[in-house]
C-alpha positions in Angstrom: 47.4 -33.2 -199.2 48.1 -35.9 -196.6 49.6 -33.6 -194.0 47.6 -31.9 -191.2 47.8 -28.1 -190.7 46.6 -26.4 -187.5 45.9 -22.7 -187.8 46.4 -21.6 -184.2 43.3 -19.6 -183.7 40.0 -20.3 -182.0 37.1 -20.5 -184.4 34.8 -18.8 -181.9 37.1 -15.7 -181.9 37.1 -15.2 -185.7 35.0 -12.2 -187.0 34.8 -9.9 -190.0 37.1 -7.3 -188.4 40.6 -5.9 -189.1 43.8 -7.7 -188.2 44.5 -11.5 -187.9 41.0 -12.4 -186.8 39.4 -10.9 -189.9 42.1 -12.3 -192.1 41.5 -15.8 -190.9 37.7 -15.3 -190.8 37.8 -14.8 -194.6 40.0 -17.8 -195.1 37.9 -20.1 -193.0 34.6 -19.0 -194.6 36.0 -20.2 -198.0 37.6 -23.4 -196.6 34.2 -24.3 -195.0 32.6 -24.3 -198.5 35.1 -27.0 -199.6 35.8 -30.6 -198.7 38.6 -29.6 -196.5 39.9 -32.3 -194.2 43.5 -31.3 -193.6 43.3 -27.7 -192.3 42.1 -27.3 -188.7 41.3 -24.6 -186.2 41.1 -24.6 -182.4 37.5 -25.3 -181.5 37.7 -24.7 -177.7 40.1 -23.7 -175.0 39.7 -20.1 -173.6 36.0 -20.0 -172.6 36.9 -18.9 -169.0 39.1 -16.0 -170.2 36.6 -14.9 -172.7 33.8 -15.0 -170.1 35.7 -12.5 -167.9 36.6 -10.4 -170.9 33.0 -10.1 -172.0 31.9 -9.2 -168.4 34.4 -6.4 -168.3 33.4 -5.1 -171.7 29.8 -5.2 -170.6 30.4 -2.7 -167.8 29.4 0.8 -168.7 32.2 3.3 -169.4 33.7 4.6 -166.2 36.5 4.3 -163.7 35.6 0.7 -162.7 35.7 -0.5 -166.3 39.0 1.3 -167.0 40.6 -0.1 -163.8 39.5 -3.7 -164.6 40.8 -3.4 -168.2 44.2 -2.2 -166.9 44.3 -5.0 -164.3 43.4 -7.6 -166.9 46.1 -6.3 -169.2 48.8 -6.3 -166.5 47.9 -9.8 -165.4 47.9 -11.1 -169.0 51.3 -9.8 -169.9 52.9 -10.5 -166.6 51.8 -14.2 -167.1 53.2 -14.2 -170.6 56.6 -12.9 -169.5 57.0 -14.4 -166.0 54.4 -17.2 -165.8 55.5 -20.7 -165.2 53.4 -22.5 -167.8 53.2 -21.7 -171.5 51.3 -24.6 -172.9 49.2 -24.8 -176.1 45.5 -25.2 -176.0 45.7 -28.5 -178.0 48.4 -31.2 -178.6 50.5 -29.7 -181.3 52.1 -33.0 -182.2 48.8 -34.1 -183.7 49.7 -31.8 -186.6 52.5 -31.7 -189.2 52.3 -27.9 -189.4 51.2 -25.2 -186.9 50.5 -21.8 -188.4 50.6 -18.9 -185.9 49.2 -15.5 -186.9 50.7 -13.6 -184.0 54.2 -13.7 -182.4 52.4 -13.4 -179.0 50.5 -16.6 -179.5 53.6 -18.4 -180.5 55.6 -17.1 -177.5 52.8 -18.0 -175.2 53.0 -21.7 -176.1 56.8 -22.0 -176.0 56.8 -24.9 -173.6 54.7 -27.0 -176.0 56.8 -25.9 -179.0 60.0 -27.1 -177.2 58.8 -30.7 -177.8 56.9 -30.1 -181.0 58.1 -32.4 -183.8 56.5 -30.6 -186.8 57.1 -27.4 -188.6 56.1 -23.9 -187.4 54.8 -21.2 -189.7 54.5 -17.6 -188.7 52.5 -14.7 -190.1 53.0 -11.5 -188.3 50.2 -9.1 -189.2 51.3 -6.1 -187.2 52.0 -2.7 -188.9 55.1 -2.6 -186.7 56.8 -5.0 -184.3 54.1 -6.8 -182.3 55.8 -5.8 -179.0 55.8 -2.1 -180.1 52.1 -2.2 -181.1 51.2 -3.8 -177.7 53.1 -1.1 -175.8 51.6 1.7 -177.9 48.1 0.5 -177.0 48.7 0.5 -173.2 47.3 3.1 -170.8 49.5 5.8 -169.5 49.3 4.1 -166.0 50.8 0.9 -167.5 53.5 2.7 -169.4 54.5 4.6 -166.3 54.4 1.9 -163.7 54.6 -1.4 -165.6 57.1 -0.5 -168.2 59.5 -3.2 -166.9 56.9 -5.8 -168.1 56.2 -4.3 -171.5 59.8 -3.5 -172.3 60.5 -7.3 -172.1 58.0 -8.1 -174.8 60.7 -7.8 -177.5 61.6 -11.3 -176.4 58.3 -12.3 -178.0 59.3 -11.1 -181.4 62.9 -12.4 -181.1 61.6 -15.9 -180.1 59.0 -16.1 -182.8 61.3 -15.1 -185.7 64.1 -17.2 -184.4 62.0 -20.4 -184.0 59.7 -20.3 -187.0 60.5 -22.7 -189.8 58.6 -20.5 -192.4 57.5 -16.9 -192.6 54.5 -16.0 -194.7 53.8 -12.4 -195.8 51.3 -11.1 -198.3 54.1 -9.5 -200.4 57.7 -8.4 -199.9 56.6 -4.8 -199.4 54.6 -5.7 -196.3 58.0 -6.4 -194.6 59.0 -2.8 -194.7 57.8 -1.9 -191.1 60.0 -4.7 -189.8 63.1 -3.3 -191.5 62.3 0.1 -190.2 61.6 -0.8 -186.6 64.0 -3.7 -185.9 67.7 -3.5 -186.5 68.0 -7.3 -186.4 65.5 -7.9 -189.2 67.8 -7.4 -192.2 70.3 -9.9 -190.7 67.5 -12.3 -190.0 66.2 -12.2 -193.6 69.6 -12.6 -195.1 70.2 -15.7 -193.1 66.8 -17.2 -193.7 65.8 -16.2 -197.2 64.7 -19.8 -198.0 62.1 -19.6 -195.2 60.0 -16.8 -196.8 56.8 -17.4 -198.7 54.2 -15.0 -200.0 50.4 -15.4 -200.1 48.3 -12.4 -201.2 45.4 -11.6 -198.9 41.7 -12.0 -200.0 38.4 -10.9 -198.6 34.7 -11.2 -199.4 33.5 -8.3 -201.5 31.8 -5.5 -199.6 28.6 -3.6 -200.4 26.9 -0.4 -199.3 23.6 -0.7 -197.3 22.5 2.8 -197.9 22.5 4.7 -201.2 25.0 7.5 -201.9 22.4 10.3 -202.1 20.8 9.2 -198.8 24.1 9.3 -196.9 24.9 12.8 -198.3 21.4 14.0 -197.3 21.8 12.5 -193.8 25.0 14.5 -193.2 24.0 17.7 -195.0 26.5 17.2 -197.8 25.5 18.7 -201.2 25.1 16.2 -204.1 27.8 18.0 -206.2 30.3 18.3 -203.3 33.7 16.6 -203.5 33.8 14.1 -200.6 36.9 12.5 -199.1 36.4 9.5 -196.9 38.5 7.8 -194.2 37.7 4.7 -192.1 39.9 3.5 -189.3 41.7 4.2 -186.1 42.4 7.8 -185.1 46.1 7.4 -184.3 49.5 8.4 -185.7 50.6 5.0 -187.1 47.4 5.0 -189.2 48.3 8.5 -190.3 45.2 10.2 -189.0 47.2 13.4 -188.2 48.5 13.3 -191.7 44.9 13.1 -193.0 44.1 16.3 -191.1 47.1 18.1 -192.6 46.1 17.0 -196.1 42.5 18.0 -195.7 43.1 21.3 -193.9 44.4 22.8 -197.1 41.6 21.2 -199.3 38.9 22.4 -197.0 39.7 25.9 -198.0 37.5 25.0 -201.0 33.9 25.3 -199.8 32.9 22.4 -202.1 35.1 19.9 -200.2 33.8 17.7 -197.4 35.5 15.0 -195.3 33.5 12.0 -194.0 35.3 10.0 -191.3 34.3 6.8 -189.5 35.9 5.3 -186.4 36.2 6.3 -182.7 37.4 9.8 -182.4 40.3 8.9 -180.1 43.1 9.3 -179.2 43.3 12.0 -181.9 40.4 14.4 -182.6 39.2 15.7 -186.0 39.5 19.2 -187.4 37.2 21.8 -186.0 35.6 22.6 -189.3 31.9 22.5 -190.4 32.8 20.3 -193.5 34.8 17.8 -191.4 32.2 15.2 -190.3 33.0 12.6 -187.7 30.5 9.7 -187.8 32.1 7.7 -185.0 31.9 3.9 -184.8 29.6 2.5 -187.4 28.6 -1.0 -188.5 28.2 0.3 -192.1 31.4 2.1 -193.1 31.0 0.9 -196.7 28.0 3.2 -197.3 30.2 6.1 -196.3 33.0 5.1 -198.6 30.6 4.7 -201.6 29.0 8.1 -200.8 32.4 9.7 -201.2 34.5 10.5 -204.3 37.8 9.2 -203.0 39.1 7.2 -200.1 42.4 8.4 -198.4 44.6 5.8 -196.7 47.4 7.8 -195.0 49.2 5.1 -193.1 52.6 6.2 -191.7 53.6 2.5 -191.8 51.5 -0.5 -192.9 51.7 -4.2 -193.2 48.9 -4.9 -195.7 45.7 -3.0 -194.8 42.5 -5.0 -195.3 40.5 -1.7 -195.7 42.4 -1.1 -198.9 40.9 -4.3 -200.3 37.5 -3.4 -199.0 37.6 -0.1 -200.8 38.8 -1.8 -204.0 35.8 -4.2 -203.8 33.5 -1.3 -203.5 34.9 0.3 -206.7 36.2 3.4 -205.0 39.2 5.5 -206.0 42.1 5.3 -203.4 44.8 7.8 -202.6 47.3 6.1 -200.3 50.7 6.7 -198.8 53.6 5.1 -200.6 54.6 2.8 -197.7 54.6 -0.9 -196.8 52.0 -3.1 -198.4 50.5 -0.1 -200.2 53.6 -0.2 -202.4 52.5 -3.5 -203.9 49.8 -1.7 -205.8 52.2 0.3 -207.8 52.9 -2.9 -209.7 49.3 -3.5 -210.8 49.0 -0.4 -213.0 45.5 0.3 -211.7 44.7 3.9 -212.4 42.2 3.9 -209.5 45.0 3.6 -206.9 47.2 6.6 -206.5 50.2 6.6 -204.2 51.6 9.8 -202.7 55.1 10.5 -201.6 54.4 13.4 -199.2 51.6 15.6 -198.0 51.8 18.1 -200.9 51.8 15.3 -203.4 48.7 13.9 -201.7 47.0 17.3 -201.9 47.9 17.6 -205.6 46.5 14.2 -206.4 43.3 15.0 -204.7 43.0 18.4 -206.5 43.6 16.5 -209.8 40.7 14.2 -209.1 38.4 17.1 -208.2 38.5 18.4 -211.8 38.2 15.1 -213.7 35.0 14.3 -215.5 32.5 11.8 -214.1 33.2 9.5 -217.0 36.9 9.4 -216.2 36.2 8.9 -212.4 33.9 6.0 -213.2 36.5 4.4 -215.4 39.0 4.6 -212.5 36.4 3.0 -210.1 35.7 0.2 -212.5 39.5 -0.5 -212.8 39.5 -1.0 -209.0 36.7 -3.5 -209.1 38.4 -5.4 -211.9 41.6 -5.5 -210.0 39.8 -6.9 -206.9 37.9 -9.6 -208.8 40.9 -10.9 -210.5 43.3 -10.9 -207.6 41.8 -10.5 -204.1 38.7 -12.6 -203.7 38.4 -15.2 -200.9 38.3 -18.0 -203.5 41.7 -17.0 -204.9 42.9 -16.4 -201.3 42.0 -20.0 -200.3 43.4 -21.5 -203.4 46.7 -19.9 -202.8 46.9 -21.0 -199.2 46.0 -24.6 -200.2 48.7 -24.6 -202.8 51.2 -23.2 -200.3 50.4 -25.8 -197.7 50.7 -28.5 -200.4 54.0 -27.2 -201.4 55.4 -27.2 -197.9 54.0 -30.7 -197.3 55.9 -31.8 -200.4 59.1 -30.5 -198.9 58.6 -32.9 -195.9 58.2 -36.0 -198.1 
């Protein structure tokens, strides 16, 4: 490929986490193994901002830290909406394509894009409109006193989808949250059908650091107990409240346990001796392997990376039939079970509870096979390179 592509993200900010940063981290790791000379990342540009961010995050929890975080947030979004300069960190015209992975980043460099001569690619990774996700994450103080700022962030989504030349999603099902949350989206897609491309996500396979029996012993879970696991944010869009409703009925069985990882906020877990909140952990994969099934109860979802992580671990998944989860109905993998409502989820889990170990292991192996044949980083990078080459061919 003789065209240059800039992925508009700082290399230093990439990390094996959820969201766009983790998505691009996986892609870059694979690209770095190859003789890649045409796909670039931003190598510098926000050191000062990151320095202050790290200082604030280094302060112990308390009122000062909370106040500084709120002030930083208000200043940031005030500048994005009302600031005078919205320039890119690099000269965009050095590249034939610029690929943004956040409508916010694209909107924040709109002055530079006004004179950009190449093509703009947008991938929006949010499980809802980016502006709504930002607002939902703000403090009560900001919502009450600075709503006039955050209510204008819809301009960001409108600008990004109006000015991008191409839209990249992992699959058509991942667009569902945009149809559900934005009245204009259906009209936008009908007018711009030729701009849409699809590239399936890929990750490095995960592994457990601690054996199954050791995890169960650590948390006082019997070897023969049926264990449901969940890893993720404790909020409504991730369906944490739905998880509680599902498990409240199952916990009537004294042999059922629920093992949960992630900060217990803003929502709290069930007050039950078999509901175990581990909190934040750097080894969620050992918890998943120590369980019998992973539940992914998203209310709405784009394309959750944790689903791929669980697949790579060879664990059975019971997931909500929404957004990117729906894509897996096409694969015919018996280890992935999608539920329509809470009672359906309960029934699927009760079905798993009575299956033989042989059958459960067959279902787990099917998950691993599906991952290895569709969702590795190697396949991910190959698909991206093919896409960029295809788009470059359209310029010639």
